[in-house]
CSV table of C-alpha atoms in Angstrom, one decimal:
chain,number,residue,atom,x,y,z
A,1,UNK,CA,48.5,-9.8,-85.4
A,2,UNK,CA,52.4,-10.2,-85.1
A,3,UNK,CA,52.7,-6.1,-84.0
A,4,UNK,CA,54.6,-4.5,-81.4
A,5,UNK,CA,52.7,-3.2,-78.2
A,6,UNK,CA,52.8,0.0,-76.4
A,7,UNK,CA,50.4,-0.8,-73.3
A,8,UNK,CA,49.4,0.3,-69.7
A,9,UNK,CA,51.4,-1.7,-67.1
A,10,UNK,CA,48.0,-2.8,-65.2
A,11,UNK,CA,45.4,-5.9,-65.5
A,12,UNK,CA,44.3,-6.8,-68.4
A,13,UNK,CA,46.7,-4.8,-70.7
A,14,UNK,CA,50.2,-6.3,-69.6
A,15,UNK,CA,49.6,-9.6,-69.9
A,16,UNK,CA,50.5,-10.0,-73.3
A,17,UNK,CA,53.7,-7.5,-73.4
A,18,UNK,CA,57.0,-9.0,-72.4
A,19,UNK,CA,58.7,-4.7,-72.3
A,20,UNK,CA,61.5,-4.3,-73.9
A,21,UNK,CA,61.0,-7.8,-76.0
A,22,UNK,CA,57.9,-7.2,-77.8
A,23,UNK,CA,56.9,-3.8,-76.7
A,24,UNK,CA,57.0,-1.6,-74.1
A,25,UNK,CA,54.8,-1.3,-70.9
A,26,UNK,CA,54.1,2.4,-69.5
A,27,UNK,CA,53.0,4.0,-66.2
A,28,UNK,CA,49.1,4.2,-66.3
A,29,UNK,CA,47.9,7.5,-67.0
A,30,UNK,CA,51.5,8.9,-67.4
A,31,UNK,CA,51.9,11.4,-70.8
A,32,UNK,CA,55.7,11.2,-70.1
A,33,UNK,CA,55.9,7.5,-70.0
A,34,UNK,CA,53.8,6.7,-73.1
A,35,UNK,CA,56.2,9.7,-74.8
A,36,UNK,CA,59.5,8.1,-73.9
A,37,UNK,CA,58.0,4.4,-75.1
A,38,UNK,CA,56.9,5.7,-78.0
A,39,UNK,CA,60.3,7.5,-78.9
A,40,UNK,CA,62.1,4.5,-78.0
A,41,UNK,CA,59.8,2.9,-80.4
A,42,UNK,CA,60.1,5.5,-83.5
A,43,UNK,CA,64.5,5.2,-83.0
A,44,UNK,CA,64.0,1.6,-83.6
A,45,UNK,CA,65.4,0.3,-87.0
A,46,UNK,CA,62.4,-1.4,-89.4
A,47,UNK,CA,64.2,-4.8,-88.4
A,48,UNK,CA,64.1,-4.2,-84.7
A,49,UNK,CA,60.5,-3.4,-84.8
A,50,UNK,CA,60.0,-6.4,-86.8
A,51,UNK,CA,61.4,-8.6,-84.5
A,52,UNK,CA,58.9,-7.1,-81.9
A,53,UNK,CA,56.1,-8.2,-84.1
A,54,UNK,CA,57.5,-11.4,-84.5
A,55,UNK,CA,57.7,-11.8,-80.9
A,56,UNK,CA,54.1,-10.6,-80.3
A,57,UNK,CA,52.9,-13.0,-82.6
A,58,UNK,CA,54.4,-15.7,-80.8
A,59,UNK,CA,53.5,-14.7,-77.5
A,60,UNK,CA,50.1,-14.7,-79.0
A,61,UNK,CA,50.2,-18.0,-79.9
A,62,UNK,CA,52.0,-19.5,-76.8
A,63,UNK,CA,49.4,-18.0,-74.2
A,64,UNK,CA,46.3,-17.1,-75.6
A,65,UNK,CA,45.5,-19.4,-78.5
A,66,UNK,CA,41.7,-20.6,-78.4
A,67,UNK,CA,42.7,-24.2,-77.3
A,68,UNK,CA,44.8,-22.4,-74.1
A,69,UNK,CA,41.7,-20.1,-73.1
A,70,UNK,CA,38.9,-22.6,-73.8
A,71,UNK,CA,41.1,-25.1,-71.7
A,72,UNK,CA,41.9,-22.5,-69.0
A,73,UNK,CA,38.1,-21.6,-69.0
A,74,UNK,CA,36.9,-25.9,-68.8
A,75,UNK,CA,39.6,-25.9,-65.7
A,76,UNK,CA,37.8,-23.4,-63.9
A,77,UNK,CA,33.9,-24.9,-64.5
A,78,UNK,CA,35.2,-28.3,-63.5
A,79,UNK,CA,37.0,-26.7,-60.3
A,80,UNK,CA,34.4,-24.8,-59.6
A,81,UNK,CA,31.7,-27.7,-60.0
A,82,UNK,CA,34.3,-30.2,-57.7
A,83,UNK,CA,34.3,-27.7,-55.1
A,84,UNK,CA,30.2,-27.3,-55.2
A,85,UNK,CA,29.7,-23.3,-55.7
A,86,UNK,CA,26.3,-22.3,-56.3
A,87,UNK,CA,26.6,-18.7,-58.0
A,88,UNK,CA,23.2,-18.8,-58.2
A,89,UNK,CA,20.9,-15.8,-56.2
């Protein structure tokens, strides 16, 4: 979506936030942390903060375009299948 990110430094948030380059990561659970990201967002000039969305966009595209997941995801049936798992019960 090419916006900047404020988002919980833990699994599944993180990934796509590079802090400080396309938004900023805060301490899970922490009201002080999200307030001093989201003041450092608000003193930001409009170019600043477009830069961030700029960057988010590209980050986007980089690592989680369809052809990166769908390839990522075809990696780990065909390791899966090489190594023989049965995940059935």
């Amino acid at each position: 979506m090419g916006k900047p990110l404020i988002a919980a430094n833990s699994p599944g948030t993180r990934e796509p936030v590079d802090n400080g380059i396309n938004g900023y990561l805060v301490i899970p659970e922490s009201l002080e942390s999200l307030v001093d990201a989201m003041s450092r967002f608000m003193e930001q000039s409009l170019e600043q903060r477009t830069k961030m969305g700029s960057a988010s966009r590209m980050i986007a595209i980089e690592r989680f375009s369809d052809t990166i997941v769908l390839n990522a995801y075809l990696e780990e049936i065909q390791r899966i299948a090489r190594e023989g798992h049965s995940y059935a019960h």
